[in-house]
Amino acid sequence: MTPAVAQYRQAKAEHPDAIVLFRLGDFFEIFGPDAERAAPILQVALTARDFGRTGKLPMCGVPHHSVDAHLKRLLDHGCTVAVCDQLEPAALARGVVRRAVTRVLTPGTLVDADLLEPGRSQRCVALWAEDGVTGVAALDVSTGDCLLAEVPGGLDGPQLVSELERLDAAELLLSEEAEAPAGLAPGALRSRRGPELFAAEPAVARLRQRVGSSELVAAGVGGWHAAQVAAGALLGYCAGGRLSLPSGFLRVRAQAPEETMLLDPATRRNLELVEASGPGGPSLLRLLDRTRTPGGARRLRSWVQGPLRQLAAIAARQAALAELQQARGPRAELRAGLAGCRDLERLVGRCIQRLAGPRDLAALRQTLVRVPQVAEAAAPLAAPLVATARTTLAAVPADLASVLERALVEDPPPTARDGGFIRPGYDPELDRIRAGSEAARRYIADLERVERERTQIRSLKVGFNRVFGYYLEVPNSHRQPLPPDYVRKQTLVGAERYLTPQLKEQETIVLSARDRAAVREQACLEQLWAQVEDRAAALTAAAEALACLDALQSLAEVADDLGWAHPVVDDSTRLEIQDGRHPLVEAALGPGRFVPNDIGLDGAGARIVLLTGPNMAGKSTYLRQVATITLLAHLGAAVPARSARIGLVDRIFTRVGAHDELAAGRSTFMVEMAEMAAILSAATPRSLLVLDEIGRGTSTYDGLSIAQAILEYLHDHPAVAARTVFATHYHELTALAGSLRALRNHRVEVVEEGEGPGARVTFLHRIVPGGADRSYGIHVAELAGLPRAVVRRAQVLLEDLEAERRLPSDESPPRQLALPLAVAHPVVAELKALELDGMTPLAALQKLAEWQVRARGDEPVE
């Protein structure tokens, strides 16, 4: 077994579940089953190599200078990758080059800039369930941000699903003994480890050793045992992945359930919070994102993912946004200052992990130079959030920027191996190496002239090859006696090649200077990393301040540009919006084309709107519009409306659109009913429900019955008396306004000209009081291109059906909705035919007992 194979096998034994990339010269090689798995992913040729007694091994490889692109491919396919790199330059190695695993990469533990999305946090989330709660620890290794939470229920609880959606989990860390449902963070890699990693006492001790008990208490997680176990397990997992998380860099924060609004996956999807529903369309985040820094983009994304639930926090953000929107001059200066800032917290993170290159440090230098400019731009603003950020920026150590300015050249190379990034004058030892090398180069460059004069041989040449190095070449025609220090090295057909002791000495200086300079520059780089780590706490605090200012100015810029209004958010249960607009639809249509609409809900009064109207008239848009405006208000942001007053909402539920889950064996109707069941079990009087066409996908009477029962349940049960907008094509439901006092009918206004199939229908997209009596589905079918014969036949059938069962009008007397009974119960027929006058009281009681048994479906009692 060769030494290299032994090194590889040791690395593979330490990381059996990972694909090991093994550095050999200018390539990272992959061997054995790893190569067979990786080759098709990387789209490289799979070959084999003979390793002597070991035999032939399948192998493939990629150039070391382009390894990051190949790492990303492997990670995107859910692979864990262990990088076994050289620990020393091959030229300076004594014997076998030392190699060891320097990084273990998983989707949730990435630090390299080329492997990360700038505007999205990449979190590894550890879960630990005990005593009826699940502890959650979500760590972004690239920034040191560690979020702790405790969620009611076990790993199969619905709140945990919503929490992981909010956290953007890229990887789940679970105990091998944990049973987690398949639908939990479906896009995340699942990494399972033995129960010893999650052992409660060692895990908590690991966390407290790193952070400290007093800091945990100050962070608000001192009593969260399950969350501390999860965090301790996560730290142990990172340690196994060769990741450094010093106390000044690791920041533990609590996420209390009452702080942010919990949004289920369906609501996030229906409102298009971070991803558009269709290709090419904007998401809400994309519409709001006018940030200037990657950290600001991530902060804005986290705000959109977790709307606020506390009035004080909402008011603080509103105050900052209102001031920034009005102060256009300072806002423009703030944007200009932020534009020059790079990704400060991730730059610090790469320094902590000893992965930052010269250009990373130059970017850090550039950002530190811009920090005072950003603080100065924010000086005229008095809002508490802005003032706090400004104070934090003022506390950034000024000495680090000057150190980096002295240490780095103006435009350093991208990687340390390229060399030449340390400025002359910064490190005396490096200067001596460079000076010696330069003197030797000058000696060799001048050697040919000197030796020609010395020997009087005009055809003497100085040459170089990889075998002998530098040499003096003398043609055979000038073989007069040579100086005694000339030592013959090689004989050619027409010349002799010689060395001199001084030439050999200078050659050694030149050839070794590059390697010695690279080693010294690497030492200087490590010193700079250490200086960044010493200031990590102040630098990460400054990064958070920059991100906060950037996210605030982005929301203010959008509000000012689009003419949005700042809503009133209070402790009431009202929801009043005047001239509200759907921001995404308005952006797609262009200015002035969207038809605005109002809504008025009151938890203490009319809290249910039953919305009817034609297909394609805008009911679903209206529902999403109400929910989106409510969500924006809870971000503290301005809203697309003339004015709005929104009472605090704890959760927004949406049941809009249709989709199935065929892989799980669930039809569209089953998915709808499951989502509706979850909504009814979780909604509170503080919730907002927007429900679209509940009951479709089954028979008309089944769907109508379910829709009415849900409306009555929402109306009659105080525990779920939520503000609700309920859109439907079951126009029979409009009769419920006469018996449900909190329900109001609204419809989408339509203008119809003419009659029959040739009638012209205009959708006004205006929401007005009252119920609709038609859906104009046949008109929409005609617009879609159905054959005229089909359209005409459908119109005839519709007229026949409408003649059989007329709908109640708004002027009809109030009544309960009457659904026809399919078959009368036999007991009813007997009751009608019964002669009561001829029955004794005992016979009547016996008959009543018999009917009761039969009505329950049992056999009659003799």
Short mmCIF file of C-alpha atoms in Angstrom, two decimals, residues 181-612:
data_model
loop_
_atom_site.label_atom_id
_atom_site.label_comp_id
_atom_site.label_asym_id
_atom_site.label_seq_id
_atom_site.Cartn_x
_atom_site.Cartn_y
_atom_site.Cartn_z
CA PRO A 181 -42.18 12.51 9.35
CA ALA A 182 -41.16 12.70 5.71
CA GLY A 183 -42.92 16.05 5.25
CA LEU A 184 -40.66 17.79 7.76
CA ALA A 185 -38.48 20.28 5.81
CA PRO A 186 -38.75 18.15 2.65
CA GLY A 187 -35.95 19.94 0.77
CA ALA A 188 -33.39 19.68 3.56
CA LEU A 189 -30.61 17.09 3.89
CA ARG A 190 -31.18 14.80 6.88
CA SER A 191 -28.04 14.06 8.88
CA ARG A 192 -28.44 11.48 11.62
CA ARG A 193 -25.97 10.90 14.41
CA GLY A 194 -25.77 8.51 17.33
CA PRO A 195 -27.64 9.20 20.56
CA GLU A 196 -24.39 10.07 22.32
CA LEU A 197 -24.29 13.40 20.45
CA PHE A 198 -27.72 14.25 21.87
CA ALA A 199 -27.03 13.02 25.41
CA ALA A 200 -28.62 15.78 27.47
CA GLU A 201 -25.98 16.46 30.11
CA PRO A 202 -22.90 16.53 27.81
CA ALA A 203 -24.78 18.52 25.17
CA VAL A 204 -25.86 21.23 27.60
CA ALA A 205 -22.37 21.33 29.10
CA ARG A 206 -20.89 21.73 25.61
CA LEU A 207 -23.14 24.72 24.96
CA ARG A 208 -22.51 26.39 28.32
CA GLN A 209 -18.78 25.93 27.97
CA ARG A 210 -18.91 27.83 24.70
CA VAL A 211 -21.47 30.50 25.55
CA GLY A 212 -21.77 30.63 29.32
CA SER A 213 -24.80 30.18 31.59
CA SER A 214 -25.18 33.90 32.27
CA GLU A 215 -25.22 34.70 28.55
CA LEU A 216 -27.85 32.03 27.94
CA VAL A 217 -30.03 33.58 30.64
CA ALA A 218 -29.47 37.04 29.16
CA ALA A 219 -30.46 35.70 25.73
CA GLY A 220 -33.73 34.41 27.17
CA VAL A 221 -33.03 30.69 26.75
CA GLY A 222 -31.84 29.83 30.27
CA GLY A 223 -34.89 27.67 30.97
CA TRP A 224 -35.18 26.04 27.55
CA HIS A 225 -33.65 22.65 28.23
CA ALA A 226 -34.72 20.96 24.99
CA ALA A 227 -33.37 23.85 22.91
CA GLN A 228 -30.07 23.77 24.82
CA VAL A 229 -29.69 20.04 24.14
CA ALA A 230 -30.29 20.67 20.43
CA ALA A 231 -27.76 23.51 20.42
CA GLY A 232 -25.15 21.41 22.23
CA ALA A 233 -25.60 18.60 19.73
CA LEU A 234 -25.24 21.08 16.89
CA LEU A 235 -21.96 22.41 18.31
CA GLY A 236 -20.63 18.86 18.58
CA TYR A 237 -21.64 18.19 14.98
CA CYS A 238 -19.82 21.32 13.80
CA ALA A 239 -16.71 20.36 15.74
CA GLY A 240 -16.68 17.04 13.87
CA GLY A 241 -16.87 19.01 10.63
CA ARG A 242 -13.69 21.00 11.46
CA LEU A 243 -15.68 24.19 12.03
CA SER A 244 -14.56 26.79 14.54
CA LEU A 245 -17.19 28.72 16.53
CA PRO A 246 -15.41 30.90 19.10
CA SER A 247 -17.51 32.66 21.71
CA GLY A 248 -17.02 36.11 20.20
CA PHE A 249 -18.41 34.91 16.89
CA LEU A 250 -21.21 32.58 18.03
CA ARG A 251 -24.32 34.59 18.95
CA VAL A 252 -27.23 32.80 20.63
CA ARG A 253 -30.68 34.39 20.25
CA ALA A 254 -34.09 33.32 21.51
CA GLN A 255 -37.11 33.11 19.25
CA ALA A 256 -40.14 33.18 21.54
CA PRO A 257 -43.41 31.91 19.98
CA GLU A 258 -45.24 35.14 20.74
CA GLU A 259 -42.70 37.33 18.92
CA THR A 260 -43.41 36.40 15.30
CA MET A 261 -46.37 35.24 13.26
CA LEU A 262 -46.40 31.55 12.43
CA LEU A 263 -47.21 30.93 8.76
CA ASP A 264 -47.90 27.44 7.46
CA PRO A 265 -46.38 26.27 4.14
CA ALA A 266 -49.68 26.71 2.27
CA THR A 267 -49.92 30.37 3.30
CA ARG A 268 -46.31 31.05 2.33
CA ARG A 269 -46.96 29.46 -1.04
CA ASN A 270 -50.31 31.16 -1.66
CA LEU A 271 -49.00 34.62 -0.76
CA GLU A 272 -45.78 34.07 -2.79
CA LEU A 273 -43.67 35.38 0.05
CA VAL A 274 -40.22 34.33 -1.17
CA GLU A 275 -40.96 32.30 -4.30
CA ALA A 276 -43.26 33.21 -7.18
CA SER A 277 -46.03 30.78 -8.06
CA GLY A 278 -45.23 30.94 -11.77
CA PRO A 279 -42.03 31.17 -13.81
CA GLY A 280 -40.75 34.70 -14.30
CA GLY A 281 -43.18 36.30 -11.86
CA PRO A 282 -42.05 38.32 -8.86
CA SER A 283 -42.38 37.18 -5.26
CA LEU A 284 -43.25 39.59 -2.48
CA LEU A 285 -39.65 39.50 -1.31
CA ARG A 286 -38.35 40.37 -4.77
CA LEU A 287 -40.75 43.32 -4.95
CA LEU A 288 -39.60 44.63 -1.57
CA ASP A 289 -35.89 43.97 -2.05
CA ARG A 290 -33.98 47.15 -2.84
CA THR A 291 -31.19 46.33 -0.46
CA ARG A 292 -27.59 47.25 -1.20
CA THR A 293 -25.77 44.53 0.74
CA PRO A 294 -26.07 40.75 1.01
CA GLY A 295 -26.56 41.04 4.77
CA GLY A 296 -29.44 43.47 4.22
CA ALA A 297 -31.05 41.08 1.73
CA ARG A 298 -30.87 38.25 4.27
CA ARG A 299 -32.32 40.46 6.99
CA LEU A 300 -35.22 41.52 4.78
CA ARG A 301 -35.90 37.89 3.89
CA SER A 302 -36.04 36.96 7.57
CA TRP A 303 -38.51 39.81 8.20
CA VAL A 304 -40.78 38.61 5.39
CA GLN A 305 -40.54 35.03 6.65
CA GLY A 306 -41.46 36.03 10.23
CA PRO A 307 -43.89 38.98 10.53
CA LEU A 308 -44.01 40.61 13.96
CA ARG A 309 -46.74 40.01 16.53
CA GLN A 310 -45.81 42.57 19.18
CA LEU A 311 -47.18 46.08 18.86
CA ALA A 312 -44.07 47.73 20.32
CA ALA A 313 -41.77 46.04 17.79
CA ILE A 314 -44.11 46.92 14.91
CA ALA A 315 -44.33 50.54 16.07
CA ALA A 316 -40.53 50.83 16.32
CA ARG A 317 -40.08 49.60 12.78
CA GLN A 318 -42.89 51.85 11.52
CA ALA A 319 -41.26 54.89 13.12
CA ALA A 320 -37.94 54.16 11.41
CA LEU A 321 -39.57 53.56 8.04
CA ALA A 322 -41.73 56.68 8.19
CA GLU A 323 -38.69 58.83 8.99
CA LEU A 324 -36.57 57.23 6.27
CA GLN A 325 -39.35 57.63 3.71
CA GLN A 326 -39.61 61.36 4.43
CA ALA A 327 -35.86 61.97 4.65
CA ARG A 328 -34.98 61.41 1.02
CA GLY A 329 -31.58 63.13 1.20
CA PRO A 330 -30.20 61.12 4.13
CA ARG A 331 -31.73 57.97 2.64
CA ALA A 332 -29.89 58.53 -0.64
CA GLU A 333 -26.61 59.04 1.27
CA LEU A 334 -27.32 55.93 3.30
CA ARG A 335 -27.89 53.89 0.14
CA ALA A 336 -24.66 55.21 -1.37
CA GLY A 337 -22.69 54.30 1.75
CA LEU A 338 -24.21 50.84 1.96
CA ALA A 339 -23.47 50.19 -1.71
CA GLY A 340 -19.75 50.15 -0.90
CA CYS A 341 -20.14 47.64 1.94
CA ARG A 342 -19.49 43.98 1.32
CA ASP A 343 -20.85 40.95 3.20
CA LEU A 344 -19.25 41.83 6.53
CA GLU A 345 -20.58 39.01 8.71
CA ARG A 346 -19.69 36.30 6.19
CA LEU A 347 -16.25 37.84 5.64
CA VAL A 348 -15.69 37.61 9.38
CA GLY A 349 -16.98 34.04 9.29
CA ARG A 350 -14.48 33.02 6.62
CA CYS A 351 -11.67 34.55 8.67
CA ILE A 352 -12.85 32.57 11.69
CA GLN A 353 -12.79 29.35 9.63
CA ARG A 354 -9.36 30.29 8.19
CA LEU A 355 -10.78 30.29 4.66
CA ALA A 356 -10.65 34.00 3.83
CA GLY A 357 -8.41 34.84 0.90
CA PRO A 358 -6.56 38.08 0.21
CA ARG A 359 -9.51 39.54 -1.69
CA ASP A 360 -11.82 38.69 1.21
CA LEU A 361 -9.61 40.72 3.52
CA ALA A 362 -9.53 43.54 0.97
CA ALA A 363 -13.35 43.47 0.91
CA LEU A 364 -13.35 43.61 4.70
CA ARG A 365 -10.99 46.59 4.53
CA GLN A 366 -13.28 48.34 2.04
CA THR A 367 -16.32 47.76 4.26
CA LEU A 368 -14.59 49.06 7.39
CA VAL A 369 -13.64 52.22 5.51
CA ARG A 370 -17.31 52.71 4.53
CA VAL A 371 -18.74 52.15 8.02
CA PRO A 372 -18.11 55.76 9.19
CA GLN A 373 -19.80 57.03 6.02
CA VAL A 374 -22.90 54.95 6.74
CA ALA A 375 -22.98 56.13 10.35
CA GLU A 376 -22.68 59.75 9.22
CA ALA A 377 -25.53 59.33 6.72
CA ALA A 378 -27.76 58.00 9.51
CA ALA A 379 -26.86 60.85 11.90
CA PRO A 380 -29.82 63.15 11.02
CA LEU A 381 -32.32 60.36 11.76
CA ALA A 382 -33.75 60.07 15.27
CA ALA A 383 -35.81 56.86 15.13
CA PRO A 384 -34.65 54.49 17.90
CA LEU A 385 -33.84 51.59 15.55
CA VAL A 386 -31.66 53.82 13.39
CA ALA A 387 -30.02 55.50 16.39
CA THR A 388 -29.13 52.15 17.94
CA ALA A 389 -27.59 50.95 14.67
CA ARG A 390 -25.61 54.17 14.36
CA THR A 391 -24.23 53.77 17.90
CA THR A 392 -23.16 50.21 17.12
CA LEU A 393 -21.34 51.31 13.98
CA ALA A 394 -19.53 54.02 15.91
CA ALA A 395 -18.08 51.33 18.21
CA VAL A 396 -16.29 49.46 15.39
CA PRO A 397 -12.52 49.38 16.08
CA ALA A 398 -10.81 51.79 13.71
CA ASP A 399 -7.40 50.13 14.02
CA LEU A 400 -8.31 47.04 12.00
CA ALA A 401 -8.94 49.06 8.83
CA SER A 402 -5.50 50.68 9.16
CA VAL A 403 -3.86 47.30 9.77
CA LEU A 404 -5.43 45.87 6.64
CA GLU A 405 -4.48 48.98 4.69
CA ARG A 406 -0.82 48.57 5.67
CA ALA A 407 -0.83 44.81 5.14
CA LEU A 408 -2.55 44.35 1.78
CA VAL A 409 -1.70 45.60 -1.68
CA GLU A 410 -4.35 47.70 -3.42
CA ASP A 411 -5.61 44.90 -5.68
CA PRO A 412 -4.67 41.54 -4.17
CA PRO A 413 -4.98 38.23 -6.03
CA PRO A 414 -8.03 36.04 -5.34
CA THR A 415 -6.13 33.26 -3.56
CA ALA A 416 -3.14 33.11 -1.26
CA ARG A 417 -1.34 30.58 -3.47
CA ASP A 418 -0.91 33.28 -6.13
CA GLY A 419 1.30 35.27 -3.73
CA GLY A 420 2.22 38.93 -3.85
CA PHE A 421 -0.69 40.17 -1.72
CA ILE A 422 1.29 41.49 1.27
CA ARG A 423 2.36 45.09 0.81
CA PRO A 424 6.13 45.81 0.94
CA GLY A 425 7.14 47.23 4.32
CA TYR A 426 4.52 45.35 6.35
CA ASP A 427 6.59 42.29 7.32
CA PRO A 428 10.39 42.63 7.69
CA GLU A 429 11.07 38.93 7.22
CA LEU A 430 9.06 38.80 4.00
CA ASP A 431 10.87 41.92 2.82
CA ARG A 432 14.23 40.19 3.44
CA ILE A 433 13.13 37.13 1.45
CA ARG A 434 11.97 39.30 -1.41
CA ALA A 435 15.10 41.45 -1.28
CA GLY A 436 17.36 38.38 -1.36
CA SER A 437 15.44 36.91 -4.24
CA GLU A 438 15.56 40.15 -6.17
CA ALA A 439 19.33 40.47 -5.62
CA ALA A 440 19.84 36.90 -6.82
CA ARG A 441 17.72 37.56 -9.88
CA ARG A 442 19.77 40.65 -10.66
CA TYR A 443 23.00 38.63 -10.22
CA ILE A 444 21.81 35.97 -12.65
CA ALA A 445 20.49 38.54 -15.12
CA ASP A 446 23.90 40.26 -15.14
CA LEU A 447 25.95 37.05 -14.99
CA GLU A 448 26.28 36.56 -18.77
CA ARG A 449 27.87 40.00 -19.25
CA VAL A 450 30.21 39.53 -16.28
CA GLU A 451 31.39 36.08 -17.36
CA ARG A 452 31.95 37.14 -20.98
CA GLU A 453 34.22 39.91 -19.77
CA ARG A 454 35.92 37.59 -17.34
CA THR A 455 36.59 34.79 -19.84
CA GLN A 456 36.77 36.91 -23.02
CA ILE A 457 34.39 34.38 -24.64
CA ARG A 458 31.81 36.45 -26.50
CA SER A 459 29.60 33.45 -27.34
CA LEU A 460 29.21 32.34 -23.67
CA LYS A 461 25.56 32.03 -22.65
CA VAL A 462 23.59 31.65 -19.41
CA GLY A 463 20.74 29.15 -19.67
CA PHE A 464 18.22 27.24 -17.55
CA ASN A 465 16.46 23.90 -17.66
CA ARG A 466 14.40 21.93 -15.17
CA VAL A 467 17.04 19.19 -14.79
CA PHE A 468 20.19 21.20 -14.09
CA GLY A 469 18.82 24.61 -13.23
CA TYR A 470 20.98 27.59 -14.27
CA TYR A 471 24.21 26.91 -16.19
CA LEU A 472 26.98 28.55 -18.22
CA GLU A 473 27.28 27.22 -21.80
CA VAL A 474 30.64 27.46 -23.62
CA PRO A 475 30.93 26.50 -27.32
CA ASN A 476 33.63 23.90 -28.21
CA SER A 477 35.31 26.46 -30.45
CA HIS A 478 36.31 28.45 -27.33
CA ARG A 479 37.83 25.77 -25.17
CA GLN A 480 40.70 27.82 -23.91
CA PRO A 481 41.51 27.42 -20.21
CA LEU A 482 38.44 28.41 -18.09
CA PRO A 483 38.41 29.86 -14.57
CA PRO A 484 39.11 27.21 -11.91
CA ASP A 485 35.67 27.64 -10.28
CA TYR A 486 33.97 26.35 -13.48
CA VAL A 487 32.68 22.84 -12.87
CA ARG A 488 31.69 20.79 -15.93
CA LYS A 489 28.06 19.57 -15.65
CA GLN A 490 27.05 18.41 -19.14
CA THR A 491 28.69 17.73 -22.48
CA LEU A 492 26.84 18.47 -25.71
CA VAL A 493 27.78 17.93 -29.37
CA GLY A 494 28.94 21.50 -29.85
CA ALA A 495 29.29 22.86 -26.33
CA GLU A 496 30.01 22.24 -22.67
CA ARG A 497 27.82 23.36 -19.76
CA TYR A 498 29.32 24.49 -16.46
CA LEU A 499 28.31 25.57 -12.96
CA THR A 500 30.03 27.79 -10.44
CA PRO A 501 29.54 27.64 -6.65
CA GLN A 502 28.26 31.22 -6.60
CA LEU A 503 25.78 30.55 -9.43
CA LYS A 504 24.47 27.51 -7.57
CA GLU A 505 24.08 29.58 -4.41
CA GLN A 506 22.17 32.33 -6.18
CA GLU A 507 20.06 29.74 -7.99
CA THR A 508 19.05 28.23 -4.64
CA ILE A 509 18.02 31.66 -3.41
CA VAL A 510 15.90 32.33 -6.49
CA LEU A 511 14.26 28.93 -6.69
CA SER A 512 13.44 28.68 -2.99
CA ALA A 513 12.43 32.31 -2.54
CA ARG A 514 9.00 31.83 -4.06
CA ASP A 515 8.17 28.95 -1.72
CA ARG A 516 9.65 30.72 1.30
CA ALA A 517 7.78 33.93 0.41
CA ALA A 518 4.54 31.96 0.03
CA VAL A 519 5.03 30.38 3.44
CA ARG A 520 5.74 33.78 5.01
CA GLU A 521 2.76 35.42 3.28
CA GLN A 522 0.60 32.59 4.58
CA ALA A 523 1.87 33.33 8.08
CA CYS A 524 0.99 37.00 7.62
CA LEU A 525 -2.48 35.97 6.40
CA GLU A 526 -2.99 33.86 9.52
CA GLN A 527 -1.98 36.80 11.70
CA LEU A 528 -4.61 38.94 9.98
CA TRP A 529 -7.22 36.21 10.50
CA ALA A 530 -6.38 36.21 14.19
CA GLN A 531 -6.77 39.99 14.42
CA VAL A 532 -10.21 39.73 12.81
CA GLU A 533 -11.19 36.97 15.23
CA ASP A 534 -10.11 39.11 18.20
CA ARG A 535 -12.60 41.76 17.05
CA ALA A 536 -15.32 39.32 15.94
CA ALA A 537 -17.92 40.47 18.49
CA ALA A 538 -17.71 44.13 17.45
CA LEU A 539 -17.56 43.28 13.75
CA THR A 540 -20.59 40.98 13.80
CA ALA A 541 -22.54 43.58 15.78
CA ALA A 542 -21.65 46.13 13.11
CA ALA A 543 -22.74 43.67 10.42
CA GLU A 544 -26.14 43.32 12.09
CA ALA A 545 -26.46 47.11 12.30
CA LEU A 546 -25.64 47.48 8.60
CA ALA A 547 -28.16 44.75 7.72
CA CYS A 548 -30.88 46.43 9.77
CA LEU A 549 -30.28 49.84 8.19
CA ASP A 550 -30.21 48.28 4.73
CA ALA A 551 -33.50 46.40 5.20
CA LEU A 552 -35.16 49.53 6.61
CA GLN A 553 -34.06 51.77 3.76
CA SER A 554 -35.22 49.13 1.26
CA LEU A 555 -38.76 49.13 2.65
CA ALA A 556 -38.75 52.93 2.82
CA GLU A 557 -37.56 53.16 -0.79
CA VAL A 558 -40.38 50.86 -1.97
CA ALA A 559 -43.01 52.80 -0.01
CA ASP A 560 -41.81 56.14 -1.40
CA ASP A 561 -41.50 54.90 -4.97
CA LEU A 562 -44.85 53.08 -5.11
CA GLY A 563 -46.87 55.55 -3.06
CA TRP A 564 -47.80 53.14 -0.27
CA ALA A 565 -49.40 54.30 3.00
CA HIS A 566 -48.39 53.52 6.57
CA PRO A 567 -51.18 51.59 8.31
CA VAL A 568 -52.42 51.88 11.86
CA VAL A 569 -51.72 48.62 13.69
CA ASP A 570 -53.46 48.42 17.07
CA ASP A 571 -54.81 46.01 19.64
CA SER A 572 -58.34 45.97 18.21
CA THR A 573 -59.93 43.20 16.16
CA ARG A 574 -60.80 45.46 13.26
CA LEU A 575 -59.47 45.13 9.73
CA GLU A 576 -60.26 48.15 7.58
CA ILE A 577 -58.58 48.82 4.25
CA GLN A 578 -59.50 51.62 1.86
CA ASP A 579 -58.49 51.33 -1.78
CA GLY A 580 -56.31 48.30 -1.18
CA ARG A 581 -54.30 46.81 -4.03
CA HIS A 582 -52.47 43.54 -4.56
CA PRO A 583 -48.81 44.58 -4.83
CA LEU A 584 -47.69 41.78 -7.15
CA VAL A 585 -50.64 42.04 -9.54
CA GLU A 586 -50.32 45.83 -9.59
CA ALA A 587 -46.61 45.52 -10.43
CA ALA A 588 -47.43 43.15 -13.27
CA LEU A 589 -50.22 45.34 -14.70
CA GLY A 590 -48.39 48.65 -14.43
CA PRO A 591 -49.34 51.95 -12.73
CA GLY A 592 -53.01 52.95 -12.66
CA ARG A 593 -54.46 49.73 -14.10
CA PHE A 594 -55.27 47.84 -10.91
CA VAL A 595 -58.80 48.38 -9.54
CA PRO A 596 -58.54 49.09 -5.77
CA ASN A 597 -61.04 47.71 -3.27
CA ASP A 598 -62.08 48.17 0.35
CA ILE A 599 -62.76 45.75 3.16
CA GLY A 600 -64.17 46.19 6.63
CA LEU A 601 -64.09 43.42 9.24
CA ASP A 602 -64.70 43.70 12.96
CA GLY A 603 -64.09 40.85 15.35
CA ALA A 604 -66.78 42.20 17.61
CA GLY A 605 -69.32 42.62 14.79
CA ALA A 606 -69.33 41.80 11.10
CA ARG A 607 -66.26 39.60 10.95
CA ILE A 608 -67.14 37.25 8.05
CA VAL A 609 -67.36 38.38 4.43
CA LEU A 610 -69.00 35.89 2.09
CA LEU A 611 -67.70 36.82 -1.36
CA THR A 612 -69.50 35.63 -4.49
#
